[in-house]
Every structure is written in C-alpha cells, then in structure tokens.
CSV table of C-alpha atoms and ligand atoms in Angstrom, one decimal:
chain,number,residue,atom,x,y,z
A,1,UNK,CA,7.6,-12.4,-16.1
A,2,UNK,CA,9.0,-8.5,-16.3
A,3,UNK,CA,9.3,-8.1,-12.8
A,4,UNK,CA,12.7,-7.3,-13.0
A,5,UNK,CA,12.3,-4.1,-15.3
A,6,UNK,CA,12.7,-1.2,-14.0
A,7,UNK,CA,11.0,1.8,-14.8
A,8,UNK,CA,12.6,4.6,-17.1
A,9,UNK,CA,13.1,6.8,-14.2
A,10,UNK,CA,14.8,4.2,-12.0
A,11,UNK,CA,18.6,5.2,-11.0
A,12,UNK,CA,20.2,3.1,-8.0
A,13,UNK,CA,21.6,-0.6,-9.6
A,14,UNK,CA,21.4,-3.0,-7.1
A,15,UNK,CA,21.9,-5.7,-8.9
A,16,UNK,CA,25.2,-4.6,-10.3
A,17,UNK,CA,26.3,-3.6,-7.4
A,18,UNK,CA,27.4,-5.1,-3.9
A,19,UNK,CA,24.9,-4.9,-1.5
A,20,UNK,CA,27.4,-2.5,1.1
A,21,UNK,CA,28.4,-0.7,-1.1
A,22,UNK,CA,25.1,0.0,-2.6
A,23,UNK,CA,23.9,0.7,1.1
A,24,UNK,CA,26.9,3.4,1.5
A,25,UNK,CA,26.2,5.3,-2.0
A,26,UNK,CA,22.8,5.8,-0.6
A,27,UNK,CA,23.8,7.1,2.4
A,28,UNK,CA,26.6,9.3,0.5
A,29,UNK,CA,23.7,10.6,-1.3
A,30,UNK,CA,21.8,11.8,1.1
A,31,UNK,CA,24.1,12.6,3.6
A,32,UNK,CA,25.8,15.1,1.0
A,33,UNK,CA,22.6,16.8,0.1
A,34,UNK,CA,21.7,17.7,3.9
A,35,UNK,CA,25.6,18.6,4.1
A,36,UNK,CA,26.7,15.7,6.6
A,37,UNK,CA,29.5,13.2,6.5
A,38,UNK,CA,28.3,10.0,5.2
A,39,UNK,CA,29.9,7.9,7.6
A,40,UNK,CA,28.1,10.4,10.2
A,41,UNK,CA,24.8,9.6,8.3
A,42,UNK,CA,22.5,7.3,10.2
A,43,UNK,CA,20.8,4.3,8.4
A,44,UNK,CA,17.9,4.6,6.9
A,45,UNK,CA,15.0,4.6,10.0
A,46,UNK,CA,16.9,2.4,11.5
A,47,UNK,CA,14.6,1.2,14.7
A,48,UNK,CA,12.7,4.3,14.5
A,49,UNK,CA,9.7,4.5,15.8
A,50,UNK,CA,6.3,6.0,14.2
A,51,UNK,CA,6.2,9.9,13.2
A,52,UNK,CA,9.8,9.8,14.1
A,53,UNK,CA,11.3,11.9,11.7
A,54,UNK,CA,12.4,10.4,8.3
A,55,UNK,CA,16.1,9.9,8.4
A,56,UNK,CA,17.8,10.3,6.0
A,57,UNK,CA,14.7,12.4,4.2
A,58,UNK,CA,14.1,10.1,0.7
A,59,UNK,CA,14.0,12.2,-2.3
A,60,UNK,CA,11.0,12.9,-3.9
A,61,UNK,CA,10.5,10.9,-7.0
A,62,UNK,CA,10.0,13.9,-10.0
A,63,UNK,CA,7.1,12.1,-11.8
A,64,UNK,CA,5.1,12.1,-8.6
A,65,UNK,CA,5.7,15.3,-7.5
A,66,UNK,CA,2.5,16.9,-8.1
A,67,UNK,CA,-0.7,15.0,-7.8
A,68,UNK,CA,-2.6,18.1,-8.9
A,69,UNK,CA,-4.3,18.7,-5.8
A,70,UNK,CA,-3.0,20.2,-2.1
A,71,UNK,CA,-1.6,17.4,0.1
A,72,UNK,CA,-3.9,16.4,2.5
A,73,UNK,CA,-3.8,18.7,6.3
A,74,UNK,CA,-1.5,15.5,7.8
A,75,UNK,CA,-3.7,16.3,11.3
A,76,UNK,CA,-6.9,15.7,9.4
A,77,UNK,CA,-5.6,12.7,7.9
A,78,UNK,CA,-4.6,11.4,10.9
A,79,UNK,CA,-7.5,11.6,12.5
A,80,UNK,CA,-9.7,10.0,9.8
A,81,UNK,CA,-8.6,6.3,8.7
A,82,UNK,CA,-10.1,3.3,7.4
A,83,UNK,CA,-8.4,0.4,9.7
A,84,UNK,CA,-11.5,-2.1,11.1
A,85,UNK,CA,-8.8,-4.2,13.6
A,86,UNK,CA,-9.1,-1.1,15.5
A,87,UNK,CA,-12.8,0.0,15.2
A,88,UNK,CA,-15.5,0.2,12.2
A,89,UNK,CA,-15.4,3.7,12.2
A,90,UNK,CA,-12.8,6.3,11.3
A,91,UNK,CA,-11.8,7.9,14.9
A,92,UNK,CA,-9.0,4.8,15.4
A,93,UNK,CA,-6.3,6.8,16.0
A,94,UNK,CA,-5.7,6.9,19.3
A,95,UNK,CA,-6.9,2.9,19.3
A,96,UNK,CA,-4.6,2.2,17.0
A,97,UNK,CA,-1.9,3.7,19.1
A,98,UNK,CA,-1.9,-0.1,20.8
A,99,UNK,CA,-0.1,-1.3,17.9
A,100,UNK,CA,3.9,-2.2,18.6
A,101,UNK,CA,5.9,-1.9,15.7
A,102,UNK,CA,9.0,-2.7,17.1
A,103,UNK,CA,10.7,-6.1,16.1
A,104,UNK,CA,8.0,-6.2,13.2
A,105,UNK,CA,8.9,-8.8,10.7
A,106,UNK,CA,7.3,-9.6,7.2
A,107,UNK,CA,7.2,-13.2,6.3
A,108,UNK,CA,7.6,-14.0,2.4
A,109,UNK,CA,6.5,-17.6,1.3
A,110,UNK,CA,4.8,-19.7,-1.2
A,111,UNK,CA,6.1,-20.0,-4.6
A,112,UNK,CA,9.4,-18.5,-4.2
A,113,UNK,CA,13.0,-20.2,-4.3
A,114,UNK,CA,13.4,-19.9,-0.7
A,115,UNK,CA,10.8,-19.0,1.9
A,116,UNK,CA,12.3,-16.3,4.4
A,117,UNK,CA,11.4,-13.9,7.3
A,118,UNK,CA,12.7,-10.1,6.9
A,119,UNK,CA,12.5,-7.7,9.4
A,120,UNK,CA,11.2,-4.3,8.1
A,121,UNK,CA,14.1,-2.1,9.4
A,122,UNK,CA,16.7,-4.5,7.5
A,123,UNK,CA,13.9,-4.5,4.6
A,124,UNK,CA,14.0,-0.4,4.9
A,125,UNK,CA,17.5,0.0,5.2
A,126,UNK,CA,18.2,-2.0,1.9
A,127,UNK,CA,15.2,-0.8,0.1
A,128,UNK,CA,15.4,2.3,-2.9
A,129,UNK,CA,13.1,4.2,-1.1
A,130,UNK,CA,11.8,7.6,-2.5
A,131,UNK,CA,9.1,9.8,-2.0
A,132,UNK,CA,5.6,10.0,-3.9
A,133,UNK,CA,2.7,12.6,-3.5
A,134,UNK,CA,0.1,10.3,-4.7
A,135,UNK,CA,-3.8,10.5,-5.0
A,136,UNK,CA,-5.7,7.9,-3.0
A,137,UNK,CA,-10.0,7.0,-3.4
A,138,UNK,CA,-11.5,5.1,-1.2
A,139,UNK,CA,-14.3,3.1,-2.3
A,140,UNK,CA,-16.6,4.8,-0.1
A,141,UNK,CA,-16.4,8.1,-2.4
A,142,UNK,CA,-14.0,10.1,-0.8
A,143,UNK,CA,-10.1,11.0,-1.6
A,144,UNK,CA,-7.1,12.3,-0.1
A,145,UNK,CA,-3.0,13.2,-1.3
A,146,UNK,CA,-0.5,11.7,0.7
A,147,UNK,CA,3.1,12.2,0.5
A,148,UNK,CA,4.1,8.6,1.2
A,149,UNK,CA,7.4,7.6,1.8
A,150,UNK,CA,8.3,3.9,0.7
A,151,UNK,CA,9.7,1.5,-2.4
A,152,UNK,CA,8.1,-0.2,-5.2
A,153,UNK,CA,6.5,-3.4,-4.8
A,154,UNK,CA,8.5,-4.6,-7.4
A,155,UNK,CA,11.5,-4.6,-4.7
A,156,UNK,CA,10.3,-7.3,-2.6
A,157,UNK,CA,8.8,-9.1,-5.5
A,158,UNK,CA,12.7,-9.4,-6.8
A,159,UNK,CA,14.0,-10.1,-3.6
A,160,UNK,CA,11.3,-12.8,-3.3
A,161,UNK,CA,12.3,-14.4,-6.4
A,162,UNK,CA,8.9,-16.2,-7.3
A,163,UNK,CA,8.4,-19.0,-9.2
A,164,UNK,CA,7.4,-19.3,-12.6
A,165,UNK,CA,4.2,-21.0,-11.2
A,166,UNK,CA,3.3,-17.6,-8.7
A,167,UNK,CA,0.3,-15.9,-10.4
A,168,UNK,CA,-0.7,-13.9,-8.0
A,169,UNK,CA,1.3,-11.7,-4.5
A,170,UNK,CA,-1.6,-12.2,-1.4
A,171,UNK,CA,-1.2,-9.7,1.8
A,172,UNK,CA,-2.3,-10.8,5.3
A,173,UNK,CA,-2.1,-8.1,8.5
A,174,UNK,CA,-1.4,-9.0,11.9
A,175,UNK,CA,-3.9,-10.7,14.0
A,176,UNK,CA,-3.8,-10.3,17.6
A,177,UNK,CA,-6.8,-9.0,18.9
A,178,UNK,CA,-5.8,-8.2,22.6
A,179,UNK,CA,-4.3,-5.2,20.4
A,180,UNK,CA,-6.8,-4.5,17.8
A,181,UNK,CA,-9.9,-4.9,20.0
A,182,UNK,CA,-11.8,-4.5,16.5
A,183,UNK,CA,-10.7,-7.8,16.4
A,184,UNK,CA,-13.0,-9.2,18.5
A,185,UNK,CA,-16.0,-8.7,15.9
A,186,UNK,CA,-16.3,-12.3,14.7
A,187,UNK,CA,-17.8,-11.9,12.0
A,188,UNK,CA,-15.5,-10.0,9.9
A,189,UNK,CA,-13.2,-13.0,8.6
A,190,UNK,CA,-10.0,-11.8,10.1
A,191,UNK,CA,-7.0,-11.5,9.2
A,192,UNK,CA,-7.7,-8.8,6.5
A,193,UNK,CA,-6.0,-10.1,3.2
A,194,UNK,CA,-5.8,-8.6,0.2
A,195,UNK,CA,-4.0,-9.7,-3.2
A,196,UNK,CA,-3.4,-8.6,-7.1
A,197,UNK,CA,-1.6,-10.3,-9.8
A,198,UNK,CA,2.2,-10.4,-10.3
A,199,UNK,CA,1.9,-8.1,-13.1
A,200,UNK,CA,-0.1,-5.9,-11.2
A,201,UNK,CA,2.6,-6.2,-8.7
A,202,UNK,CA,5.5,-5.5,-11.3
A,203,UNK,CA,3.7,-1.8,-12.2
A,204,UNK,CA,5.9,0.8,-10.9
A,205,UNK,CA,2.7,2.4,-9.4
A,206,UNK,CA,2.6,-0.8,-6.6
A,207,UNK,CA,4.1,0.9,-3.9
A,208,UNK,CA,5.1,-0.1,-0.6
A,209,UNK,CA,4.6,2.6,2.0
A,210,UNK,CA,7.1,2.7,5.5
A,211,UNK,CA,6.7,6.6,6.0
A,212,UNK,CA,3.9,9.7,5.5
A,213,UNK,CA,4.1,13.3,5.6
A,214,UNK,CA,8.6,12.5,5.8
A,215,UNK,CA,7.9,10.6,9.2
A,216,UNK,CA,8.4,7.2,9.8
A,217,UNK,CA,4.6,5.8,8.9
A,218,UNK,CA,1.7,6.9,11.9
A,219,UNK,CA,0.4,3.6,13.9
A,220,UNK,CA,-3.1,4.4,12.0
A,221,UNK,CA,-1.7,4.5,8.9
A,222,UNK,CA,-1.0,0.7,8.9
A,223,UNK,CA,2.6,1.0,10.6
A,224,UNK,CA,5.2,-0.3,9.8
A,225,UNK,CA,4.3,-0.8,6.3
A,226,UNK,CA,1.3,-1.0,4.3
A,227,UNK,CA,0.6,-1.5,0.6
A,228,UNK,CA,-0.4,1.5,-1.3
A,229,UNK,CA,-2.2,0.9,-5.0
A,230,UNK,CA,-3.4,4.3,-6.3
A,231,UNK,CA,-5.2,3.4,-9.2
A,232,UNK,CA,-7.4,0.8,-7.5
A,233,UNK,CA,-10.6,1.5,-4.6
A,234,UNK,CA,-8.6,2.0,-0.6
A,235,UNK,CA,-9.7,-0.9,1.0
A,236,UNK,CA,-7.1,-2.8,-1.9
A,237,UNK,CA,-4.0,-0.9,0.2
A,238,UNK,CA,-3.7,-3.6,2.9
A,239,UNK,CA,-2.0,-2.1,6.2
A,240,UNK,CA,0.1,-3.6,8.8
A,241,UNK,CA,1.5,-6.5,6.3
A,242,UNK,CA,3.7,-9.5,8.3
A,243,UNK,CA,2.8,-12.2,5.4
A,244,UNK,CA,3.6,-11.8,1.6
A,245,UNK,CA,2.8,-14.9,0.1
A,246,UNK,CA,3.6,-15.7,-4.1
A,247,UNK,CA,0.4,-17.7,-5.3
A,248,UNK,CA,-1.3,-19.6,-7.9
A,249,UNK,CA,-4.7,-19.1,-6.7
A,250,UNK,CA,-6.7,-15.8,-6.7
A,251,UNK,CA,-6.3,-14.7,-3.3
A,252,UNK,CA,-9.6,-13.9,-1.4
A,253,UNK,CA,-9.6,-10.5,0.0
A,254,UNK,CA,-11.6,-9.4,3.3
A,255,UNK,CA,-13.8,-7.3,1.6
A,256,UNK,CA,-13.9,-9.6,-1.4
A,257,UNK,CA,-15.3,-12.8,1.5
A,258,UNK,CA,-18.0,-10.4,3.7
A,259,UNK,CA,-19.7,-9.2,0.3
A,260,UNK,CA,-18.4,-9.9,-3.5
A,261,UNK,CA,-20.7,-8.4,-5.3
A,262,UNK,CA,-20.0,-4.9,-3.7
A,263,UNK,CA,-16.5,-5.5,-3.6
A,264,UNK,CA,-14.4,-7.9,-6.1
A,265,UNK,CA,-10.7,-9.0,-6.9
A,266,UNK,CA,-9.7,-6.1,-9.1
A,267,UNK,CA,-11.7,-3.2,-7.9
A,268,UNK,CA,-10.2,-0.3,-10.6
A,269,UNK,CA,-11.2,2.9,-10.3
A,270,UNK,CA,-14.0,4.0,-13.0
A,271,UNK,CA,-16.3,7.0,-12.2
A,272,UNK,CA,-19.2,4.8,-14.9
A,273,UNK,CA,-19.3,1.8,-12.8
A,274,UNK,CA,-21.3,2.8,-9.7
A,275,UNK,CA,-20.5,0.6,-6.2
A,276,UNK,CA,-24.0,-1.4,-6.1
A,277,UNK,CA,-25.6,1.2,-3.1
A,278,UNK,CA,-24.2,4.5,-4.4
A,279,UNK,CA,-22.4,6.4,-7.3
A,280,UNK,CA,-18.8,6.6,-8.1
A,281,UNK,CA,-18.6,9.3,-10.4
A,282,UNK,CA,-17.7,11.5,-8.0
A,283,UNK,CA,-15.6,11.9,-4.5
A,284,UNK,CA,-15.6,14.4,-1.5
A,285,UNK,CA,-11.8,15.6,-1.4
A,286,UNK,CA,-11.0,15.1,2.4
A,287,UNK,CA,-10.4,18.8,3.9
A,288,UNK,CA,-11.3,19.8,0.1
A,289,UNK,CA,-14.6,22.1,-0.9
A,290,UNK,CA,-17.0,19.7,-2.3
A,291,UNK,CA,-17.1,16.9,-4.6
A,292,UNK,CA,-15.1,16.5,-7.6
A,293,UNK,CA,-15.2,14.2,-10.6
A,294,UNK,CA,-13.8,10.7,-10.6
A,295,UNK,CA,-11.2,9.7,-12.9
A,296,UNK,CA,-10.6,6.5,-14.7
A,297,UNK,CA,-7.9,4.7,-12.9
A,298,UNK,CA,-8.3,7.6,-10.5
A,299,UNK,CA,-6.3,9.1,-13.4
A,300,UNK,CA,-3.4,7.2,-13.2
A,301,UNK,CA,-4.6,5.1,-16.5
A,302,UNK,CA,-1.5,6.2,-17.9
A,303,UNK,CA,1.3,3.5,-15.5
A,304,UNK,CA,-1.8,0.8,-15.5
A,305,UNK,CA,-4.4,1.3,-18.3
A,306,UNK,CA,-1.6,-1.3,-20.2
A,307,UNK,CA,-2.6,-4.0,-17.7
A,308,UNK,CA,-6.0,-4.5,-18.5
A,309,UNK,CA,-6.1,-4.4,-22.5
A,310,UNK,CA,-8.1,-7.5,-23.5
A,311,UNK,CA,-9.9,-8.2,-20.1
A,312,UNK,CA,-13.7,-7.0,-21.6
A,313,UNK,CA,-14.8,-9.8,-20.8
A,314,UNK,CA,-14.5,-9.5,-17.2
A,315,UNK,CA,-17.1,-7.3,-17.1
A,316,UNK,CA,-17.9,-4.9,-14.7
A,317,UNK,CA,-15.9,-7.0,-11.8
A,318,UNK,CA,-13.1,-5.0,-13.4
A,319,UNK,CA,-14.2,-1.7,-11.3
A,320,UNK,CA,-15.5,-3.1,-8.3
B,401,MTE,N1,-5.6,-4.0,7.7
B,401,MTE,C1,-6.6,-3.2,7.1
B,401,MTE,N2,-5.9,-2.6,5.7
B,401,MTE,C2,-6.8,-1.7,5.1
B,401,MTE,C3,-7.9,-1.1,5.9
B,401,MTE,C4,-8.2,-1.9,7.0
B,401,MTE,O1,-9.5,-1.4,7.7
B,401,MTE,N3,-8.1,-2.9,7.4
B,401,MTE,N4,-8.6,-0.1,5.0
B,401,MTE,C5,-8.3,0.0,4.3
B,401,MTE,C6,-9.2,1.1,3.3
B,401,MTE,S1,-10.9,1.0,3.3
B,401,MTE,C7,-8.8,2.3,2.9
B,401,MTE,S2,-9.7,3.9,2.3
B,401,MTE,C8,-6.9,3.1,3.5
B,401,MTE,C9,-7.4,3.8,4.5
B,401,MTE,O2,-5.8,4.0,4.6
B,401,MTE,P1,-5.2,5.5,5.8
B,401,MTE,O3,-6.5,5.0,6.8
B,401,MTE,O4,-4.1,5.8,5.7
B,401,MTE,O5,-6.4,7.0,4.7
B,401,MTE,O6,-6.6,1.2,4.3
B,401,MTE,C10,-7.1,0.4,3.7
B,401,MTE,N5,-6.0,-0.6,4.5
B,402,MO,MO1,-11.6,2.7,1.3
C-alpha cells in the first residue's frame, strides 16, 4: 500500500507539521506572492460561491502547466456539459444553477479507521491546492483542456485512513429530484456512482477538483467538488460528490449498470479499442478546428501505464 507516497514535485509536508502551522504557511506563501500580509489573506475560498475568484489563487503545478493544446474557452466549456442529473443533453448550465452548494458536506465511510463527515469548506481549507492544465476526453469522442484547481485524491485517502481490506474507492453524487429534474427520469440508476481501485486513487493524476479557470467551481462543472481522472473516459470523472466509500467489492458505476458492454469499470482511453457503436481513434476538440488522433491513456501513460502492467488478460474491458 503506497498511497501516502508523494510525487517527486510534492512540496508541503502536512504530515510533519502541525495543521495550524501548515495552513498558516500556505497563506503566507500565497500572500507573499500577491504582496499581501499573511494575516490579511483570506483562507482558501472559505464559504465562497461558485464562479467567484478562487482566493488565494493556487500556484500552477509546473508538471501540468501545458496540455499541448490551447485551454478550451471558458464560456464554451461552461455551456457544453454532461451532467445527466440536469438533463440528458449538453445545454444543462442554466438548470444546474438550482444546485445549492452552501453547507455541502462529504461523508467518508466504509472500510476506514473511523467514518466521518467533512464540509467541503474545511476539506478545501486543509488541502494542498494547485492548478493543473489538463486534457479531458469524453467517451463520445470530444475533448477539451481545462485549468482545474484542486488537490490530489491521495490527500483525501490519507485523511480517510483506509483499512487494509479496502480495495476500491466508491464515489456517489447527490440525489435530489427537486433540484435536479433529470433525476425524475426513473430509468436511470440514480444516484450517479463511480469507482476506482485504491492504487488508481493513489496515482498523482487522480484529482479532486474544486475550481476551474481561476474560479470556485462552476455549478455545471460539478460544484462544489468533482473528480477528474484524465487518463480515463470522461464519465469516470464524477461530479458533485456527497459520499466517498472505501470498499472491498468493485463498485458498479452508473453507466456500467445501464450498459456494461459499452461502459466498463476501467474505461482507460485507447484509440485502438472502439466503442461498440463508434470509433475511438480520433476526437473532436471542443472549439477546435477538426479531429485529432486520440492518444493511449489520453497521453498520460507515463504516469499511469504501470497501474495496468500484467493485466492483459482483462482484454477490452480495460479500455471501455
Ligand atoms: N454526476 C455526474 N457526473 C458526471 C456526469 C454526469 O452526468 N453526472 N457526466 C460525466 C461525463 S460523460 C463527462 S464527459 C464529464 C463532463 O464534465 P464537464 O461537463 O465538466 O465537461 O462529467 C462526467 N461526470
Ligand atoms: Mo463523457
């Protein structure tokens, strides 16, 4: 089990520092950059509302400063979304404004030392925040590049202190059909569920997103907190998370439950394994001018290929 291991570029060491000192040092560092007095620096996005500026602005991680293509236009991205809770089409951004993120909490439970509930405000205030410019590849064969603000999922895993029997991490989205009218579509298996292995959760690319484009996360992007797994098809990147469970059995995700032949558990991006109904060889860049070749693991093989060594026997399931 190596989920406490930090990537080589890791700087803060909260484990070796009392939490208060650690938090203070973060404000100090951020404040110094902006020419502010540390004590006057606001705590990270405390009680901030979606689309307000993210203050203090987390530093861009130099390892993920350039996605090799331009950042997708914010206005375009913010009006082209998959969020079936608000409708089974791309124009859900208005409907998603019904989402209320004040007082949002996440339950952390299952095979952990001690289950707990934490507000997203507290979680964010204690997290090693950074910005990453990252590629996203939807299983529908379109893609985008987003400057996400967030922190590695491994931070939440270490807070959770999973027991040795925990093999998978299961994520769940809110369920409230009064807010999310798409949830009246009873043939979908609400709530939206996703999952990863504990090893995938420890990978430096597995990211919990709480902001985008320098702002507190837009509602349509899955406020106040969503996952992003850039080497997997977009449906794995579950939005508006309310529960994170550490479990022994492999979770069955929303799309797998609906159509397991088309949407599997692994869903790693691979241009050579087609979706049963369309090719995955190329992708349409959102706001771009035409199709480009799709890359194995969406171009993030260096970070994640090792997770799947020796898994050839899994066959196409690894790729859809
Ligand atoms: N809860 C929830 N999460 C979700 C979805 C959804 O419908 N509901 N759609 C997924 C899909 S298919 C994609 S491509 C991305 C889209 O994220 P975006 O709208 O920020 O581009 O969110 C993923 N997360
Ligand atoms: Mo998607």
